[in-house]
XYZ file of C-alpha atoms in Angstrom:
174
model
C 10.997 -21.231 17.711
C 9.906 -17.679 18.503
C 13.160 -16.132 17.349
C 13.089 -18.137 14.111
C 9.491 -17.078 13.450
C 10.281 -13.399 14.042
C 13.394 -13.624 11.856
C 11.359 -15.249 9.063
C 8.763 -12.473 9.372
C 11.434 -9.798 9.197
C 12.920 -11.470 6.117
C 9.474 -11.452 4.471
C 9.074 -7.777 5.397
C 12.325 -7.090 3.559
C 11.159 -8.857 0.386
C 10.427 -7.007 -2.832
C 6.622 -7.321 -2.496
C 5.959 -6.807 1.210
C 7.121 -4.660 4.104
C 9.199 -1.583 3.439
C 10.874 -2.590 0.158
C 7.991 -1.401 -2.079
C 8.309 2.121 -0.659
C 11.773 2.297 -2.212
C 10.042 2.055 -5.604
C 6.746 3.840 -4.889
C 8.190 7.053 -3.444
C 10.743 7.721 -6.209
C 8.039 6.984 -8.809
C 5.592 9.466 -7.252
C 8.280 12.148 -6.949
C 9.535 11.690 -10.512
C 6.005 11.495 -11.959
C 4.980 14.764 -10.314
C 8.227 16.461 -11.294
C 8.150 15.175 -14.894
C 4.506 15.955 -15.626
C 4.314 19.383 -14.046
C 0.834 18.278 -12.945
C -0.430 18.901 -16.483
C -3.291 16.476 -17.235
C -2.063 15.557 -20.729
C 1.492 15.045 -19.473
C 0.231 12.901 -16.579
C -1.839 10.723 -18.909
C 1.114 10.233 -21.263
C 3.416 9.459 -18.343
C 1.002 6.877 -16.902
C 0.635 5.186 -20.305
C 4.358 4.385 -20.265
C 3.681 2.087 -17.310
C 0.716 0.188 -18.762
C 1.845 -2.750 -20.854
C -0.667 -5.109 -22.476
C -3.359 -3.917 -20.062
C -1.156 -4.577 -17.032
C -0.308 -1.700 -14.691
C 3.361 -1.596 -13.716
C 3.226 1.504 -11.525
C 4.649 0.876 -8.054
C 1.899 1.244 -5.459
C -0.908 0.735 -7.967
C -1.190 -3.036 -8.286
C -1.223 -6.148 -6.102
C 0.277 -9.573 -6.753
C -2.879 -11.595 -5.983
C -5.975 -9.378 -6.156
C -6.655 -6.111 -7.951
C -8.345 -4.241 -5.087
C -6.749 -3.539 -1.726
C -9.356 -3.544 1.040
C -6.996 -1.702 3.398
C -7.173 1.511 1.361
C -10.838 2.106 2.206
C -9.992 1.806 5.905
C -6.984 4.132 5.603
C -8.971 6.766 3.684
C -11.802 6.613 6.224
C -9.354 6.933 9.110
C -7.635 9.928 7.494
C -10.981 11.632 6.919
C -12.154 10.958 10.490
C -8.898 12.445 11.803
C -9.398 15.582 9.713
C -6.323 15.073 7.523
C -6.215 17.342 4.495
C -5.266 15.853 1.141
C -1.897 17.044 -0.066
C -0.397 17.201 -3.541
C 0.881 13.608 -3.561
C -2.424 12.160 -2.378
C -4.369 14.183 -4.955
C -1.907 13.118 -7.656
C -2.202 9.450 -6.634
C -6.019 9.723 -6.750
C -5.769 11.025 -10.322
C -3.470 8.144 -11.288
C -5.851 5.669 -9.645
C -8.876 7.049 -11.528
C -6.951 6.852 -14.795
C -5.877 3.236 -14.333
C -9.339 2.230 -13.036
C -10.885 3.393 -16.292
C -8.084 2.009 -18.465
C -7.333 -1.297 -16.695
C -9.563 -1.739 -13.643
C -6.649 -1.424 -11.209
C -6.601 0.528 -7.929
C -4.034 2.026 -5.621
C -2.744 -0.343 -2.928
C -2.120 0.414 0.750
C 1.565 1.053 0.131
C 0.838 3.549 -2.636
C -1.712 5.366 -0.504
C 0.525 5.422 2.576
C 3.507 6.633 0.539
C 1.504 9.557 -0.869
C 0.190 10.570 2.552
C 3.603 10.259 4.190
C 5.226 12.318 1.410
C 2.543 14.965 1.925
C 3.553 15.021 5.587
C 7.191 15.710 4.742
C 8.757 12.288 5.294
C 11.644 11.195 3.103
C 11.893 7.741 1.553
C 14.478 6.738 4.168
C 12.206 7.904 6.991
C 9.252 5.947 5.564
C 11.359 2.779 5.251
C 12.637 3.182 8.816
C 9.150 3.825 10.189
C 7.709 0.824 8.357
C 10.497 -1.423 9.652
C 9.435 -0.645 13.208
C 5.728 -1.100 12.412
C 6.182 -4.622 11.034
C 7.619 -6.191 14.205
C 4.510 -6.129 16.459
C 2.449 -7.773 13.714
C 4.990 -10.548 13.323
C 5.007 -11.283 17.048
C 1.192 -11.209 17.209
C 0.948 -13.645 14.297
C 3.480 -15.951 15.962
C 1.539 -15.977 19.244
C -1.694 -16.662 17.363
C -0.054 -19.489 15.386
C 0.996 -21.226 18.609
C -2.684 -21.910 19.340
C -3.376 -23.620 15.998
C -2.277 -26.780 14.252
C 0.144 -26.333 11.395
C -1.726 -25.926 8.127
C -0.828 -24.745 4.652
C -0.902 -21.010 4.037
C -4.272 -19.901 2.695
C -4.351 -16.128 2.203
C -7.816 -14.627 2.611
C -9.282 -11.311 1.589
C -10.107 -9.043 4.520
C -13.818 -9.330 3.673
C -13.655 -13.125 4.025
C -12.568 -12.960 7.666
C -15.343 -13.285 10.256
C -14.242 -11.396 13.353
C -15.544 -12.768 16.653
C -13.292 -10.898 19.105
C -13.945 -7.968 21.451
C -15.853 -4.942 20.185
C -13.931 -2.077 18.559
C -12.390 0.417 20.948
C -11.302 4.018 20.473
C -7.646 4.466 19.639
């Protein structure tokens, strides 16, 4: 059972919406957008408009399949600030794109879009990001499997992070 569960988790991580697959769309989009626009505000706005169709944002890393906001981004931004990370060109560019689509469509950057920008600013290539993410997914899959062993089988009911009531040990320093 454990091996099947881990294999199913790895397959999900390789899907087009989750895991490392989105980075293979987000990173090339960010690179091409920055290169194409020359970071000129009018050019950026025109470039972004090409990816908004009938009020729907089709920019990789700037939409979610179920909800519009991604609660993980607030945590990631707070963590980066607490660690003293400086914003690089890709992060600043992604913030501009996010502000534009917030005003135009109400959409926000998702965790993958934010992480891709930060990792690009830190010199990682798309291949390195995909490889890194592949390794990061495995512990979560195993943890979820162990947790599932202690519960009856139920239908999947995805929850927003804010809907989860945590009753475990207090936070600890990393």
